[in-house]
Amino acid sequence: MNTPDPAPLWIRGARVIDPASGRDEPKADLFAVGGRIVRRLTPAQQAKARKVDGKGLVACPGFVDLNCRLGQPGRSARETIRAGTRAAAAGGFTSVLAMPDTLPCVDHPGTLQLIHDICETDAAVRVLPAGTLTKGHAGQALAPIGSLAKQGVVAVTDTVAGVQNNEIMRRALEYAAMFGLTVIDHCQDSSMTEGAQMHEGAVSLRLGLRGFPAAAEAIVAASDCALAELAGARMHLQGLSSAASIEVIRRARARGVRVTADANPLHLLLTDAALAGYDTNLKLNPPLREEADRQALVAALADGALDAIASGHAPCTATEKDREFDLAPFGAATLEVAFAVAHEALVLSGAADLPTLVARLTHGPAKVLGVAAGALAEGAAADIVLLDPKARWTFRSKASRSLAGNHPLEGRALRGRVTATFVGGRAID
Amino acid sequence: MAKTHDWKHKDLIGIDPLGAPEIETIFRQADAFLPALDRPGALDLLKGHTVVNLFLEPSTRTRTAFDISAKRLGAEVVSIDTSASSLVKGETLRDTALNIEALKADAIVLRHSSAGAAAYLARQVGLSVVNAGDGAHEHPTQALLDAYTLRRRFGKVAGLKVTILGDILFSRVARSNILCLGKLGAEVTLAGPATLVPARLAEAFPGVRIERDLRKALSGADAVMLLRIQHERQTTTHFPSLAEYTSQFGLNRDRAGWLRPKAVIMHPGPINRGVEVESALADGDRSVILDQVSHGVAVRMAVLNLCVSARSR
């Protein structure tokens, strides 16, 4: 990303939405010089500016993703930083938090340095690294959180492994707060989910698959809230999927606990019923749950009980997914469809307006991480996305920029598309 | 003999996709095959065909039954089990199946520990796939032979009251039977420890009744299907001990007295004598356990013949 400054950028006549400032202008221009947002262009800058017609489009801050996997180090058959960040750009994400469960995992400053080095040459968007919360994300001993913070991690998490030991989680919250890091938990009581393949409910009973009970998530969401309260620290819960968990965070926030949370896009649109044909591309962790859960997530995003939509991009190879359901890994590639899916579930359904959706993709996640992103303020990095909310398109994995082979919405008709993504004022193709 | 063109499926993946007339087609053909059981070599309907038994989970009874069924039809039979297969060398199920197809076999009978495995395999290959049990999902030929046994005993299945007792949660036999009996018009009641008979089964299988009181569950039943208690793990989390299971849910003479006078006792085998069922009951007049085994051959002959014939057309 260390290339000369791009030409000045002039986006003309777009609907400009900037949730951080509450701005929503039906027709306005946006300008960037030297990779930063400016109030206006000088006549000289106007003359050499790259002019982009925003007619009929929405211009908003680039999206901030709280949960994606970029394959490196160690999983480059699934995804690479080069391919994954291009997929992110195609999906409108200009800053992405890379999960630390790589091979080796990010529990050592050396691994972090390796990621920085790869990003230096390969990344098309801003990669914000996360470190593990415990060594080897094994849940036994704290990772060197201070050293990781010094090397630039903005969050620590054991992600899907979760943290089963409450004492460890308590101390991690207290310690990480010293460095201003966001502690993220994937809420799951593993004693209740051994061998689980999908949501536990009528569908799993019918299919003969072991289930993740919704309670296994809500229990840990509740214990996390209690621990955040005890530690007096801020905490983020990733990928909430059940109505019960939403209820837990609503109550905790009402009593002043500093807990934030996100949900993944597929969970806003689909339920466990979609697994009737044992589609391994819909084998997710957290799992797709029931209609009442889906509605609770949508309502929570609409009213702000959920702060963010995180892609949950979990690339796998097609070969890994092309096998018996219980032997296939969890996860779906979602960066490129996240906006369209969330747009359908939230905006086209009438549950929320477009500025609310944009807020959950920009200002909301940026606040969770405490990073300067997801806003169009003067002087901010010119990370901008152009959206065509009316565009009808069909997702084809052949056109995907990701290396992943696990695209659950292959061939599905979608509405709403990212038409251009600018990082530091530069268009990413 | 039933006309085989009533049957259009090259595979038998589960009971779920079948309609009652198709189940009846299987039964009518099984009726025709039943006399041939005592006369090996009498039939050559699948002569020149090869059936591969791909059993990736331990099974003696079902594999033997399929083996005999295919041979009674004149087919050649090849059996592959887990220890002998390349799957232990890391070959995928898909590659194993493609190789079997390239060897020009006509049918694969698959037993697999993963729910959905038979449907997955059927999507990969053009040859006939018969599900001999996929995880806790379905075991369609077991349900067919169970319903067939009821049909022969009672004349018809519609209107019968059938109670399935035991481990429903982990049982593919239970799932296929719930579906099959329901399609044929029987009234199905589920009973057993609440840990193994979750309440939401009533939602998963509309029409079934869950009865927590064993006496009520058995009273007035025309048949009781006992399920094998099979998971070692269950004895720590799903019920306290085998002895307690027997004392609370085992079928003994007192409890059998709650059934209708002409009721039958069924079990898919292998039986844990003295656990799910008192030994004398398993051997008694009301037991049709060995009829189930014999009928299983005729029913599997019907299934193999129908599926392979449908594929050839």
PDB file of C-alpha atoms in Angstrom, chain A residues 129-324:
ATOM      1  CA  PRO A 129      -4.596  -7.872  13.253  1.00  0.00           C
ATOM      2  CA  ALA A 130      -6.073  -9.519  16.316  1.00  0.00           C
ATOM      3  CA  GLY A 131      -4.019 -11.561  18.742  1.00  0.00           C
ATOM      4  CA  THR A 132      -5.092 -14.603  20.669  1.00  0.00           C
ATOM      5  CA  LEU A 133      -6.236 -14.111  24.220  1.00  0.00           C
ATOM      6  CA  THR A 134      -4.526 -17.253  25.507  1.00  0.00           C
ATOM      7  CA  LYS A 135      -1.410 -19.087  24.333  1.00  0.00           C
ATOM      8  CA  GLY A 136      -2.267 -21.273  21.379  1.00  0.00           C
ATOM      9  CA  HIS A 137      -5.909 -20.199  21.892  1.00  0.00           C
ATOM     10  CA  ALA A 138      -5.946 -23.210  24.201  1.00  0.00           C
ATOM     11  CA  GLY A 139      -7.647 -21.377  27.055  1.00  0.00           C
ATOM     12  CA  GLN A 140      -5.028 -22.245  29.679  1.00  0.00           C
ATOM     13  CA  ALA A 141      -2.600 -19.329  30.009  1.00  0.00           C
ATOM     14  CA  LEU A 142      -2.687 -15.699  28.904  1.00  0.00           C
ATOM     15  CA  ALA A 143      -0.980 -14.851  25.628  1.00  0.00           C
ATOM     16  CA  PRO A 144       1.662 -12.067  25.760  1.00  0.00           C
ATOM     17  CA  ILE A 145      -1.066  -9.467  25.341  1.00  0.00           C
ATOM     18  CA  GLY A 146       1.128  -6.461  26.127  1.00  0.00           C
ATOM     19  CA  SER A 147       3.755  -7.447  23.567  1.00  0.00           C
ATOM     20  CA  LEU A 148       1.076  -8.093  20.979  1.00  0.00           C
ATOM     21  CA  ALA A 149      -0.426  -4.683  21.689  1.00  0.00           C
ATOM     22  CA  LYS A 150       2.979  -3.082  21.179  1.00  0.00           C
ATOM     23  CA  GLN A 151       3.172  -4.806  17.788  1.00  0.00           C
ATOM     24  CA  GLY A 152      -0.165  -3.358  16.738  1.00  0.00           C
ATOM     25  CA  VAL A 153      -2.979  -5.752  17.553  1.00  0.00           C
ATOM     26  CA  VAL A 154      -6.200  -3.883  18.256  1.00  0.00           C
ATOM     27  CA  ALA A 155      -8.097  -6.787  19.802  1.00  0.00           C
ATOM     28  CA  VAL A 156      -7.514 -10.132  21.453  1.00  0.00           C
ATOM     29  CA  THR A 157      -9.737 -13.156  21.062  1.00  0.00           C
ATOM     30  CA  ASP A 158      -9.636 -16.934  21.127  1.00  0.00           C
ATOM     31  CA  THR A 159     -12.467 -16.745  18.570  1.00  0.00           C
ATOM     32  CA  VAL A 160     -14.251 -20.076  17.935  1.00  0.00           C
ATOM     33  CA  ALA A 161     -12.325 -21.893  20.654  1.00  0.00           C
ATOM     34  CA  GLY A 162     -13.922 -19.549  23.154  1.00  0.00           C
ATOM     35  CA  VAL A 163     -12.588 -19.129  26.668  1.00  0.00           C
ATOM     36  CA  GLN A 164     -14.110 -21.781  28.876  1.00  0.00           C
ATOM     37  CA  ASN A 165     -12.358 -20.747  32.074  1.00  0.00           C
ATOM     38  CA  ASN A 166     -13.980 -17.740  33.754  1.00  0.00           C
ATOM     39  CA  GLU A 167     -10.922 -16.904  35.838  1.00  0.00           C
ATOM     40  CA  ILE A 168      -8.812 -16.611  32.682  1.00  0.00           C
ATOM     41  CA  MET A 169     -11.442 -14.441  31.020  1.00  0.00           C
ATOM     42  CA  ARG A 170     -11.662 -12.170  34.053  1.00  0.00           C
ATOM     43  CA  ARG A 171      -7.909 -11.625  34.186  1.00  0.00           C
ATOM     44  CA  ALA A 172      -7.691 -11.167  30.414  1.00  0.00           C
ATOM     45  CA  LEU A 173     -10.310  -8.421  30.600  1.00  0.00           C
ATOM     46  CA  GLU A 174      -8.466  -6.635  33.385  1.00  0.00           C
ATOM     47  CA  TYR A 175      -5.090  -6.966  31.719  1.00  0.00           C
ATOM     48  CA  ALA A 176      -6.076  -6.161  28.126  1.00  0.00           C
ATOM     49  CA  ALA A 177      -7.862  -3.005  29.285  1.00  0.00           C
ATOM     50  CA  MET A 178      -4.448  -1.605  30.308  1.00  0.00           C
ATOM     51  CA  PHE A 179      -3.464  -1.565  26.647  1.00  0.00           C
ATOM     52  CA  GLY A 180      -6.778  -0.309  25.309  1.00  0.00           C
ATOM     53  CA  LEU A 181      -7.437  -3.571  23.526  1.00  0.00           C
ATOM     54  CA  THR A 182     -10.899  -4.889  22.785  1.00  0.00           C
ATOM     55  CA  VAL A 183     -11.458  -8.363  24.218  1.00  0.00           C
ATOM     56  CA  ILE A 184     -13.673 -10.389  21.910  1.00  0.00           C
ATOM     57  CA  ASP A 185     -15.383 -13.646  22.831  1.00  0.00           C
ATOM     58  CA  HIS A 186     -17.134 -16.236  20.733  1.00  0.00           C
ATOM     59  CA  CYS A 187     -19.791 -17.339  23.187  1.00  0.00           C
ATOM     60  CA  GLN A 188     -20.042 -21.071  23.506  1.00  0.00           C
ATOM     61  CA  ASP A 189     -20.040 -23.452  26.437  1.00  0.00           C
ATOM     62  CA  SER A 190     -18.058 -26.286  24.914  1.00  0.00           C
ATOM     63  CA  SER A 191     -19.263 -28.804  27.495  1.00  0.00           C
ATOM     64  CA  MET A 192     -22.678 -28.553  25.818  1.00  0.00           C
ATOM     65  CA  THR A 193     -21.577 -28.638  22.205  1.00  0.00           C
ATOM     66  CA  GLU A 194     -19.424 -31.731  21.824  1.00  0.00           C
ATOM     67  CA  GLY A 195     -19.886 -33.149  18.336  1.00  0.00           C
ATOM     68  CA  ALA A 196     -22.403 -30.442  17.435  1.00  0.00           C
ATOM     69  CA  GLN A 197     -22.962 -29.840  13.724  1.00  0.00           C
ATOM     70  CA  MET A 198     -25.847 -27.361  13.589  1.00  0.00           C
ATOM     71  CA  HIS A 199     -28.403 -25.576  15.759  1.00  0.00           C
ATOM     72  CA  GLU A 200     -30.186 -27.895  18.159  1.00  0.00           C
ATOM     73  CA  GLY A 201     -33.870 -27.868  17.337  1.00  0.00           C
ATOM     74  CA  ALA A 202     -36.586 -29.631  15.394  1.00  0.00           C
ATOM     75  CA  VAL A 203     -34.496 -29.595  12.223  1.00  0.00           C
ATOM     76  CA  SER A 204     -31.443 -31.177  13.844  1.00  0.00           C
ATOM     77  CA  LEU A 205     -33.690 -33.825  15.370  1.00  0.00           C
ATOM     78  CA  ARG A 206     -35.156 -34.551  11.981  1.00  0.00           C
ATOM     79  CA  LEU A 207     -31.754 -34.709  10.280  1.00  0.00           C
ATOM     80  CA  GLY A 208     -30.129 -36.784  13.000  1.00  0.00           C
ATOM     81  CA  LEU A 209     -27.369 -34.245  13.595  1.00  0.00           C
ATOM     82  CA  ARG A 210     -26.055 -33.219  16.990  1.00  0.00           C
ATOM     83  CA  GLY A 211     -26.934 -29.677  17.875  1.00  0.00           C
ATOM     84  CA  PHE A 212     -25.533 -26.545  19.466  1.00  0.00           C
ATOM     85  CA  PRO A 213     -28.217 -25.569  21.984  1.00  0.00           C
ATOM     86  CA  ALA A 214     -28.977 -21.855  21.933  1.00  0.00           C
ATOM     87  CA  ALA A 215     -28.466 -21.938  25.705  1.00  0.00           C
ATOM     88  CA  ALA A 216     -24.779 -22.839  25.252  1.00  0.00           C
ATOM     89  CA  GLU A 217     -24.332 -19.406  23.677  1.00  0.00           C
ATOM     90  CA  ALA A 218     -26.577 -17.459  26.066  1.00  0.00           C
ATOM     91  CA  ILE A 219     -24.873 -18.964  29.110  1.00  0.00           C
ATOM     92  CA  VAL A 220     -21.472 -17.664  28.025  1.00  0.00           C
ATOM     93  CA  ALA A 221     -22.921 -14.321  26.896  1.00  0.00           C
ATOM     94  CA  ALA A 222     -24.279 -13.988  30.436  1.00  0.00           C
ATOM     95  CA  SER A 223     -21.039 -15.028  32.131  1.00  0.00           C
ATOM     96  CA  ASP A 224     -19.086 -12.662  29.886  1.00  0.00           C
ATOM     97  CA  CYS A 225     -21.350  -9.775  30.872  1.00  0.00           C
ATOM     98  CA  ALA A 226     -20.851 -10.613  34.539  1.00  0.00           C
ATOM     99  CA  LEU A 227     -17.084 -10.769  34.065  1.00  0.00           C
ATOM    100  CA  ALA A 228     -16.949  -7.493  32.123  1.00  0.00           C
ATOM    101  CA  GLU A 229     -18.884  -5.913  34.978  1.00  0.00           C
ATOM    102  CA  LEU A 230     -16.533  -7.361  37.572  1.00  0.00           C
ATOM    103  CA  ALA A 231     -13.437  -6.300  35.671  1.00  0.00           C
ATOM    104  CA  GLY A 232     -14.902  -2.886  34.895  1.00  0.00           C
ATOM    105  CA  ALA A 233     -13.754  -3.485  31.347  1.00  0.00           C
ATOM    106  CA  ARG A 234     -15.145  -3.214  27.858  1.00  0.00           C
ATOM    107  CA  MET A 235     -15.934  -6.392  26.005  1.00  0.00           C
ATOM    108  CA  HIS A 236     -17.244  -7.487  22.621  1.00  0.00           C
ATOM    109  CA  LEU A 237     -19.247 -10.617  21.846  1.00  0.00           C
ATOM    110  CA  GLN A 238     -18.845 -11.863  18.298  1.00  0.00           C
ATOM    111  CA  GLY A 239     -21.356 -13.621  16.104  1.00  0.00           C
ATOM    112  CA  LEU A 240     -24.343 -13.753  18.405  1.00  0.00           C
ATOM    113  CA  SER A 241     -26.956 -15.976  16.851  1.00  0.00           C
ATOM    114  CA  SER A 242     -29.794 -16.498  19.303  1.00  0.00           C
ATOM    115  CA  ALA A 243     -32.684 -14.499  20.712  1.00  0.00           C
ATOM    116  CA  ALA A 244     -31.652 -15.593  24.211  1.00  0.00           C
ATOM    117  CA  SER A 245     -28.205 -13.994  23.833  1.00  0.00           C
ATOM    118  CA  ILE A 246     -29.728 -10.770  22.549  1.00  0.00           C
ATOM    119  CA  GLU A 247     -31.903 -10.662  25.656  1.00  0.00           C
ATOM    120  CA  VAL A 248     -28.792 -11.161  27.803  1.00  0.00           C
ATOM    121  CA  ILE A 249     -26.921  -8.215  26.296  1.00  0.00           C
ATOM    122  CA  ARG A 250     -29.973  -5.969  26.362  1.00  0.00           C
ATOM    123  CA  ARG A 251     -30.253  -6.493  30.108  1.00  0.00           C
ATOM    124  CA  ALA A 252     -26.530  -6.121  30.727  1.00  0.00           C
ATOM    125  CA  ARG A 253     -26.376  -2.862  28.793  1.00  0.00           C
ATOM    126  CA  ALA A 254     -29.422  -1.566  30.623  1.00  0.00           C
ATOM    127  CA  ARG A 255     -27.487  -1.894  33.886  1.00  0.00           C
ATOM    128  CA  GLY A 256     -24.452  -0.191  32.428  1.00  0.00           C
ATOM    129  CA  VAL A 257     -22.186  -3.075  31.454  1.00  0.00           C
ATOM    130  CA  ARG A 258     -19.873  -2.012  28.640  1.00  0.00           C
ATOM    131  CA  VAL A 259     -20.590  -4.868  26.296  1.00  0.00           C
ATOM    132  CA  THR A 260     -20.941  -4.639  22.529  1.00  0.00           C
ATOM    133  CA  ALA A 261     -21.870  -7.367  20.072  1.00  0.00           C
ATOM    134  CA  ASP A 262     -22.158  -8.269  16.407  1.00  0.00           C
ATOM    135  CA  ALA A 263     -23.993 -10.756  14.237  1.00  0.00           C
ATOM    136  CA  ASN A 264     -23.038 -12.347  10.913  1.00  0.00           C
ATOM    137  CA  PRO A 265     -25.005 -11.620   7.728  1.00  0.00           C
ATOM    138  CA  LEU A 266     -26.171 -15.134   6.825  1.00  0.00           C
ATOM    139  CA  HIS A 267     -27.832 -15.413  10.232  1.00  0.00           C
ATOM    140  CA  LEU A 268     -29.976 -12.404   9.357  1.00  0.00           C
ATOM    141  CA  LEU A 269     -31.366 -14.058   6.249  1.00  0.00           C
ATOM    142  CA  LEU A 270     -31.415 -17.819   6.755  1.00  0.00           C
ATOM    143  CA  THR A 271     -32.466 -20.334   9.399  1.00  0.00           C
ATOM    144  CA  ASP A 272     -31.631 -23.932  10.219  1.00  0.00           C
ATOM    145  CA  ALA A 273     -34.343 -24.964   7.770  1.00  0.00           C
ATOM    146  CA  ALA A 274     -31.807 -24.220   5.013  1.00  0.00           C
ATOM    147  CA  LEU A 275     -29.793 -27.248   6.160  1.00  0.00           C
ATOM    148  CA  ALA A 276     -32.445 -29.785   5.158  1.00  0.00           C
ATOM    149  CA  GLY A 277     -30.230 -30.936   2.272  1.00  0.00           C
ATOM    150  CA  TYR A 278     -27.051 -31.164   4.403  1.00  0.00           C
ATOM    151  CA  ASP A 279     -25.401 -28.248   2.564  1.00  0.00           C
ATOM    152  CA  THR A 280     -21.909 -28.095   4.081  1.00  0.00           C
ATOM    153  CA  ASN A 281     -21.506 -24.491   2.904  1.00  0.00           C
ATOM    154  CA  LEU A 282     -24.180 -23.573   5.450  1.00  0.00           C
ATOM    155  CA  LYS A 283     -22.450 -25.470   8.234  1.00  0.00           C
ATOM    156  CA  LEU A 284     -21.542 -22.494  10.377  1.00  0.00           C
ATOM    157  CA  ASN A 285     -20.297 -21.761  13.855  1.00  0.00           C
ATOM    158  CA  PRO A 286     -22.297 -20.112  15.333  1.00  0.00           C
ATOM    159  CA  PRO A 287     -24.987 -22.076  13.548  1.00  0.00           C
ATOM    160  CA  LEU A 288     -27.991 -20.784  11.655  1.00  0.00           C
ATOM    161  CA  ARG A 289     -30.814 -20.885  14.173  1.00  0.00           C
ATOM    162  CA  GLU A 290     -34.587 -20.542  14.113  1.00  0.00           C
ATOM    163  CA  GLU A 291     -36.924 -17.912  12.705  1.00  0.00           C
ATOM    164  CA  ALA A 292     -37.491 -16.301  16.120  1.00  0.00           C
ATOM    165  CA  ASP A 293     -33.716 -16.020  16.543  1.00  0.00           C
ATOM    166  CA  ARG A 294     -33.295 -14.535  13.103  1.00  0.00           C
ATOM    167  CA  GLN A 295     -35.978 -11.954  13.833  1.00  0.00           C
ATOM    168  CA  ALA A 296     -34.374 -11.090  17.170  1.00  0.00           C
ATOM    169  CA  LEU A 297     -31.041 -10.436  15.440  1.00  0.00           C
ATOM    170  CA  VAL A 298     -32.663  -8.225  12.823  1.00  0.00           C
ATOM    171  CA  ALA A 299     -34.557  -6.282  15.492  1.00  0.00           C
ATOM    172  CA  ALA A 300     -31.392  -5.870  17.569  1.00  0.00           C
ATOM    173  CA  LEU A 301     -29.481  -4.472  14.607  1.00  0.00           C
ATOM    174  CA  ALA A 302     -32.347  -2.124  13.830  1.00  0.00           C
ATOM    175  CA  ASP A 303     -32.556  -0.713  17.350  1.00  0.00           C
ATOM    176  CA  GLY A 304     -28.843  -0.795  18.168  1.00  0.00           C
ATOM    177  CA  ALA A 305     -28.735  -3.602  20.719  1.00  0.00           C
ATOM    178  CA  LEU A 306     -26.302  -5.125  18.253  1.00  0.00           C
ATOM    179  CA  ASP A 307     -23.563  -2.690  17.268  1.00  0.00           C
ATOM    180  CA  ALA A 308     -22.241  -4.258  14.126  1.00  0.00           C
ATOM    181  CA  ILE A 309     -22.588  -6.722  11.306  1.00  0.00           C
ATOM    182  CA  ALA A 310     -19.355  -8.700  10.928  1.00  0.00           C
ATOM    183  CA  SER A 311     -18.819 -10.807   7.834  1.00  0.00           C
ATOM    184  CA  GLY A 312     -17.604 -13.877   9.714  1.00  0.00           C
ATOM    185  CA  HIS A 313     -15.737 -14.707   6.481  1.00  0.00           C
ATOM    186  CA  ALA A 314     -14.366 -18.221   7.094  1.00  0.00           C
ATOM    187  CA  PRO A 315     -12.833 -19.493   3.880  1.00  0.00           C
ATOM    188  CA  CYS A 316     -12.431 -23.219   3.240  1.00  0.00           C
ATOM    189  CA  THR A 317     -11.381 -25.060   0.110  1.00  0.00           C
ATOM    190  CA  ALA A 318     -14.061 -26.692  -2.014  1.00  0.00           C
ATOM    191  CA  THR A 319     -12.455 -30.051  -1.276  1.00  0.00           C
ATOM    192  CA  GLU A 320     -12.696 -29.569   2.464  1.00  0.00           C
ATOM    193  CA  LYS A 321     -16.409 -28.860   2.112  1.00  0.00           C
ATOM    194  CA  ASP A 322     -17.125 -31.581  -0.452  1.00  0.00           C
ATOM    195  CA  ARG A 323     -17.652 -34.429   1.967  1.00  0.00           C
ATOM    196  CA  GLU A 324     -19.889 -35.865   4.629  1.00  0.00           C
TER     197      GLU A 324
END
